[in-house]
PDB file of C-alpha atoms in Angstrom:
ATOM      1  CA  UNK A   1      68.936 -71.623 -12.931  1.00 82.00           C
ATOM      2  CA  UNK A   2      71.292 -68.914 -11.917  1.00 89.00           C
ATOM      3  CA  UNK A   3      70.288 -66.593 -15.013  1.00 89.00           C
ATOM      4  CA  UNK A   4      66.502 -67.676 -13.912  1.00 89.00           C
ATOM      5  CA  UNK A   5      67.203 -66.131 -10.517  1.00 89.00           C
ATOM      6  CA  UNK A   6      69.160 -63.356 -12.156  1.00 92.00           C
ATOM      7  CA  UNK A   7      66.294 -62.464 -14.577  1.00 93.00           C
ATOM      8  CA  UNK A   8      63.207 -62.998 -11.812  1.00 93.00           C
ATOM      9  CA  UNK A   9      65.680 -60.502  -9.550  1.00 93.00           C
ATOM     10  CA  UNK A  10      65.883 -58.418 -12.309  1.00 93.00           C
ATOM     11  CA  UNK A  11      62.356 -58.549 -12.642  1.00 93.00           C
ATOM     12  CA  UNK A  12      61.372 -58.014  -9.076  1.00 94.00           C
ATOM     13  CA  UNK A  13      63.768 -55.473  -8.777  1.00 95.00           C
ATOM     14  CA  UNK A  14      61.729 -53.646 -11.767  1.00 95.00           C
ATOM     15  CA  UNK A  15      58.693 -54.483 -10.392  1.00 95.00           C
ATOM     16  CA  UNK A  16      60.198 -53.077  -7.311  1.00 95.00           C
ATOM     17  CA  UNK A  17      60.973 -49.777  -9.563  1.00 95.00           C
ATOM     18  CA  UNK A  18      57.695 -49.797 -10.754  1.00 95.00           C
ATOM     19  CA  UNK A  19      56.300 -50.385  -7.783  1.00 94.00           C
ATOM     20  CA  UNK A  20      58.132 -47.540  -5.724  1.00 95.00           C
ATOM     21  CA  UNK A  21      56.750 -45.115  -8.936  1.00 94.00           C
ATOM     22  CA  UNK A  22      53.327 -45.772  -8.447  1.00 95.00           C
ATOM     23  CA  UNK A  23      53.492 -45.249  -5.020  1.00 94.00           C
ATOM     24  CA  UNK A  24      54.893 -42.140  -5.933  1.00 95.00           C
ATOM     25  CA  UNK A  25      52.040 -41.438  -8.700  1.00 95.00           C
ATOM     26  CA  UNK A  26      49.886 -42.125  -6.169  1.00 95.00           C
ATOM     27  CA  UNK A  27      50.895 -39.956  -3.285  1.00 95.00           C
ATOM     28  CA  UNK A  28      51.498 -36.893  -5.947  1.00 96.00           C
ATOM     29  CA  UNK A  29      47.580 -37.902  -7.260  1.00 96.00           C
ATOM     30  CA  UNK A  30      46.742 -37.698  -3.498  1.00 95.00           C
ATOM     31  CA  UNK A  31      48.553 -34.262  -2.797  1.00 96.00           C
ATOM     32  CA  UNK A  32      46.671 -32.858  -5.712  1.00 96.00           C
ATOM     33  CA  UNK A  33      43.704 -34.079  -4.904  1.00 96.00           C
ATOM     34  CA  UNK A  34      44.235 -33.204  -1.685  1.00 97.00           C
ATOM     35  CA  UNK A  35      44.919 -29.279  -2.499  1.00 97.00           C
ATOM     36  CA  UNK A  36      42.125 -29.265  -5.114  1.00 96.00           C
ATOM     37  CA  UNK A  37      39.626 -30.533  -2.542  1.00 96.00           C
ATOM     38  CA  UNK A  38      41.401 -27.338  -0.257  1.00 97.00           C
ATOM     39  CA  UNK A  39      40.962 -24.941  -3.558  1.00 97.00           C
ATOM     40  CA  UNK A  40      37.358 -26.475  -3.985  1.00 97.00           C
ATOM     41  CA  UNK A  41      36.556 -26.153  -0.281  1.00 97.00           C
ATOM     42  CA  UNK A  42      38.227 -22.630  -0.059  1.00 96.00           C
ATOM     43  CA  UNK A  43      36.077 -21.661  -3.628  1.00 96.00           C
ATOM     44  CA  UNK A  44      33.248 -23.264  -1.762  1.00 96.00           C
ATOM     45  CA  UNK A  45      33.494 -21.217   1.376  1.00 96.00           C
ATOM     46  CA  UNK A  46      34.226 -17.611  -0.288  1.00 96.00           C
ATOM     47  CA  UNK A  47      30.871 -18.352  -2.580  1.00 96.00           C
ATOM     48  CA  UNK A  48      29.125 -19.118   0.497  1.00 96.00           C
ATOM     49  CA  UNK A  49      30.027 -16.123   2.310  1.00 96.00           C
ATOM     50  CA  UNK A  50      29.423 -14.120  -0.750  1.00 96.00           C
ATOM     51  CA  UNK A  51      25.792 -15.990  -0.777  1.00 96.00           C
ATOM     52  CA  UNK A  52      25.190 -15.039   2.934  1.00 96.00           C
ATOM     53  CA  UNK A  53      26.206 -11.302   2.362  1.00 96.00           C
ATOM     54  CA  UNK A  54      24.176 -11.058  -0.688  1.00 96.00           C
ATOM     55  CA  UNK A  55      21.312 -12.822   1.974  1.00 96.00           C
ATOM     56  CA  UNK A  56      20.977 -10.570   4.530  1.00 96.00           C
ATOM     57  CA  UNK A  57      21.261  -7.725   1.896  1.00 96.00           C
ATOM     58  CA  UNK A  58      18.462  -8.591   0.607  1.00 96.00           C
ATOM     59  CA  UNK A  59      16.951  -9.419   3.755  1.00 96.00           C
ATOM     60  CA  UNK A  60      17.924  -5.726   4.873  1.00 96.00           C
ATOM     61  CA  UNK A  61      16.001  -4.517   1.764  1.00 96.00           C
ATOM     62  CA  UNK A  62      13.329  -6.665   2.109  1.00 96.00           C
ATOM     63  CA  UNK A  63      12.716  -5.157   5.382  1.00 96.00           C
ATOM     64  CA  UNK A  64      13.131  -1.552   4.722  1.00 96.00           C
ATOM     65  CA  UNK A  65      10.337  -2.347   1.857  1.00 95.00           C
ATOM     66  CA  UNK A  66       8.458  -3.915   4.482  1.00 96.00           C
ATOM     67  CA  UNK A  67       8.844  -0.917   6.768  1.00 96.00           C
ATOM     68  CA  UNK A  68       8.091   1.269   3.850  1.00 95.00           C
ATOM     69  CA  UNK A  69       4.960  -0.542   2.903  1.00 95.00           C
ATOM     70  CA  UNK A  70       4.123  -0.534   6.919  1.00 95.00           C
ATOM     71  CA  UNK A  71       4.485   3.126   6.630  1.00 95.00           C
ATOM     72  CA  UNK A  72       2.320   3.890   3.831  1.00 95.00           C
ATOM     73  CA  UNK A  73      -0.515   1.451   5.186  1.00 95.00           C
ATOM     74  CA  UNK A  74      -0.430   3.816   8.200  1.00 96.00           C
ATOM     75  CA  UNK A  75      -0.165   6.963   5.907  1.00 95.00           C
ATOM     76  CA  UNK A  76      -3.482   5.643   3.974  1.00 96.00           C
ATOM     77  CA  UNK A  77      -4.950   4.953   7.192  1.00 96.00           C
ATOM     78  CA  UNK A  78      -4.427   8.114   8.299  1.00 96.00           C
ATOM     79  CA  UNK A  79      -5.625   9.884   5.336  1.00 96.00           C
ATOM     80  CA  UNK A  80      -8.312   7.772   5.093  1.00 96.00           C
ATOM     81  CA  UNK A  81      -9.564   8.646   8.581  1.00 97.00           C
ATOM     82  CA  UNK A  82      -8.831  12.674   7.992  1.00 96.00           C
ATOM     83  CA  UNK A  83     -10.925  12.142   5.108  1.00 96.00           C
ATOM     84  CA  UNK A  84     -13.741  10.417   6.809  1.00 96.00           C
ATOM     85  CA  UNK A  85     -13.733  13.294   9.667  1.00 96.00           C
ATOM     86  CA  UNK A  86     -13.596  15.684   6.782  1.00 95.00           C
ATOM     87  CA  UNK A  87     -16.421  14.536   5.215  1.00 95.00           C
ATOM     88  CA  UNK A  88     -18.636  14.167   8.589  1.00 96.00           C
ATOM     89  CA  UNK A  89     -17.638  17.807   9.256  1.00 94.00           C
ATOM     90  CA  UNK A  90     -18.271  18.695   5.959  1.00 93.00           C
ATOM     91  CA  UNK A  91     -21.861  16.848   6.157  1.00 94.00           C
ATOM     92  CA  UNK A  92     -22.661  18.825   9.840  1.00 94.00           C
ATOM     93  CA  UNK A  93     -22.111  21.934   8.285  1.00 91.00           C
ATOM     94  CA  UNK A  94     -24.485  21.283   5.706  1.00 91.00           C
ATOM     95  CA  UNK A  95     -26.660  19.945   7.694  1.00 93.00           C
ATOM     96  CA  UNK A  96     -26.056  23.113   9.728  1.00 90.00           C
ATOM     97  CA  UNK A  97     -26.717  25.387   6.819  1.00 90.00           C
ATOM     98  CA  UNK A  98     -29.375  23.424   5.373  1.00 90.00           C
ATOM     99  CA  UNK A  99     -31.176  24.623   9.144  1.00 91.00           C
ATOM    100  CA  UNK A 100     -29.964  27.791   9.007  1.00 89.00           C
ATOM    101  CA  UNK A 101     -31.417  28.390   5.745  1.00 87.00           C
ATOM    102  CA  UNK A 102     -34.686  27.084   6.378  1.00 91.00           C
ATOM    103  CA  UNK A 103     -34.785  29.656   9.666  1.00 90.00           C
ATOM    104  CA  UNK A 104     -34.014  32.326   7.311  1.00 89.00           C
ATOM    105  CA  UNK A 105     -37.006  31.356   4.534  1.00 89.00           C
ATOM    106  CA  UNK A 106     -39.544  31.032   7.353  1.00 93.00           C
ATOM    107  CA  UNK A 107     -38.252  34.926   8.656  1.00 89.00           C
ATOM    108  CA  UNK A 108     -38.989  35.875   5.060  1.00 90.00           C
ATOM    109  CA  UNK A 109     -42.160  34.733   4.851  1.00 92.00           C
ATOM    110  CA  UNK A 110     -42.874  35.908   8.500  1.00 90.00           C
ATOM    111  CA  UNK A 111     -41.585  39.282   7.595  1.00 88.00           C
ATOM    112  CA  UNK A 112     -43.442  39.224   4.256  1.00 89.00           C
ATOM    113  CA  UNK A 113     -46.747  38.025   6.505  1.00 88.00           C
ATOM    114  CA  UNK A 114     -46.116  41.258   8.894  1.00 84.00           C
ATOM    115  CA  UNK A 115     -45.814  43.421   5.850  1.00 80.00           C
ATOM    116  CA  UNK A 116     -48.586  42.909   3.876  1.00 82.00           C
ATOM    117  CA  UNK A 117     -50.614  42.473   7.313  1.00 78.00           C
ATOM    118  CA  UNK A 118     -48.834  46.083   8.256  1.00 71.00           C
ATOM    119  CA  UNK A 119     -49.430  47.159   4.407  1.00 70.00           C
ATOM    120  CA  UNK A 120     -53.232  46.411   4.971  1.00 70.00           C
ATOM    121  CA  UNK A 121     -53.465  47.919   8.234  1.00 71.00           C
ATOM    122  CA  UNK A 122     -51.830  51.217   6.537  1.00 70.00           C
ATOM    123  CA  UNK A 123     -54.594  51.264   3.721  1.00 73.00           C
ATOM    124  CA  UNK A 124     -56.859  51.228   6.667  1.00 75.00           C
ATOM    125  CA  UNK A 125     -55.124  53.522   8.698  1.00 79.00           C
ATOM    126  CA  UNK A 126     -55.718  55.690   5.820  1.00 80.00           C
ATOM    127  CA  UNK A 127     -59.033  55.262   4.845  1.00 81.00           C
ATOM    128  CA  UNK A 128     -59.855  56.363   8.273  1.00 84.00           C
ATOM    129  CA  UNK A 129     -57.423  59.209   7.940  1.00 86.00           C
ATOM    130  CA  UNK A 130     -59.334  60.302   4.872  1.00 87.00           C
ATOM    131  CA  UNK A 131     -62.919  59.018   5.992  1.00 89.00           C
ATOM    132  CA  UNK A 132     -62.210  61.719   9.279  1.00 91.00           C
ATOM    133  CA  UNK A 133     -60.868  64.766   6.957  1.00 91.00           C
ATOM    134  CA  UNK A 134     -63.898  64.205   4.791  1.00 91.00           C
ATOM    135  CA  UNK A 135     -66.030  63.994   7.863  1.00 92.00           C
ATOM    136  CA  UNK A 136     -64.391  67.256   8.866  1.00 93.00           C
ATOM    137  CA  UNK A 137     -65.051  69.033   5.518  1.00 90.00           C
ATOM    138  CA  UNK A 138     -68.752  67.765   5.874  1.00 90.00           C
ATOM    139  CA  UNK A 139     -68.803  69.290   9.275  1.00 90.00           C
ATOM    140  CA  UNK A 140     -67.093  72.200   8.094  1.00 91.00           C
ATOM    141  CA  UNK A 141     -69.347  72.714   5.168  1.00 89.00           C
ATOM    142  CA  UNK A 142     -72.455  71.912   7.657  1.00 88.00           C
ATOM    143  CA  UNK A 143     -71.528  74.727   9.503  1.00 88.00           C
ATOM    144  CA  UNK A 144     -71.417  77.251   6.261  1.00 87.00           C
ATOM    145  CA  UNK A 145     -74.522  75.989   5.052  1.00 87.00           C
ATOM    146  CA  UNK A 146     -75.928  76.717   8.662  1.00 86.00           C
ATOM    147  CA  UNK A 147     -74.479  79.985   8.938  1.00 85.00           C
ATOM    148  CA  UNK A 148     -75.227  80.980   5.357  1.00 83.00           C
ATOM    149  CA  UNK A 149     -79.193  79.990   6.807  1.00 81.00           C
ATOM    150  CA  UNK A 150     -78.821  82.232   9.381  1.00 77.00           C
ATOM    151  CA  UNK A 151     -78.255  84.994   7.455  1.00 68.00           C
TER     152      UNK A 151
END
């Protein structure tokens, strides 16, 4: 009996041994898991930050594009609307010349009108102009003849 009790001491004492080393297993398992969940969590964190700064980086270029974009819209708009003032200038002053030419054509003929009408009045400014000269010779020659009778 007494090496039964010596041998189940033995054995609890072992099992006490044992016992004492898993504990110890256990609480070094713990500590590391412990310190990789702090390595994890402190991985975890630095990634995230890295994340957020690479986040509003792009945020900051996805509004300067957005400005940009802004911009040119306005710069289109702009050009579009110098354009459309360009061409309704451009369009009066055709308009505008189209008039002024027309003015001009009807002068010409006008002009051409009162120089053929002037032209015609000249040919009969100098038929009468030659009509009185002959008239004048006539008379002239009349009055030879008559003297020339008298004799």
């Amino acid at each position: 009996v007494k090496l039964l009790d010596a041998k189940v001491e033995e054995m609890e004492t072992e099992m006490q041994k044992r016992s004492e080393e898993l504990s110890a297993m256990h609480r070094e398992v713990s500590e590391k898991e412990k310190k990789m969940r702090e390595e994890m969590n402190a991985r975890e964190e630095k990634e995230n930050e890295a994340f957020l700064v690479l986040e509003r980086g792009f945020q900051l270029e996805m509004d300067s594009l957005k400005k940009e974009i802004e911009s040119s819209k306005k710069d289109a708009d702009i050009a579009r609307a110098e354009a459309e003032e360009t061409r309704t200038e451009l369009e009066t002053e055709i308009e505008r010349e189209k008039e002024a030419n027309e003015t001009l054509r009807k002068d010409i003929e006008n002009l051409k009108m009162k120089q053929m009408e002037a032209d015609a009045s000249g040919d009969m400014e100098k038929k009468m102009r030659e009509n009185a000269q002959l008239t004048a010779e006539i008379n002239v020659l009349k009055d030879k003849v008559s003297q020339m009778v008298a004799l």
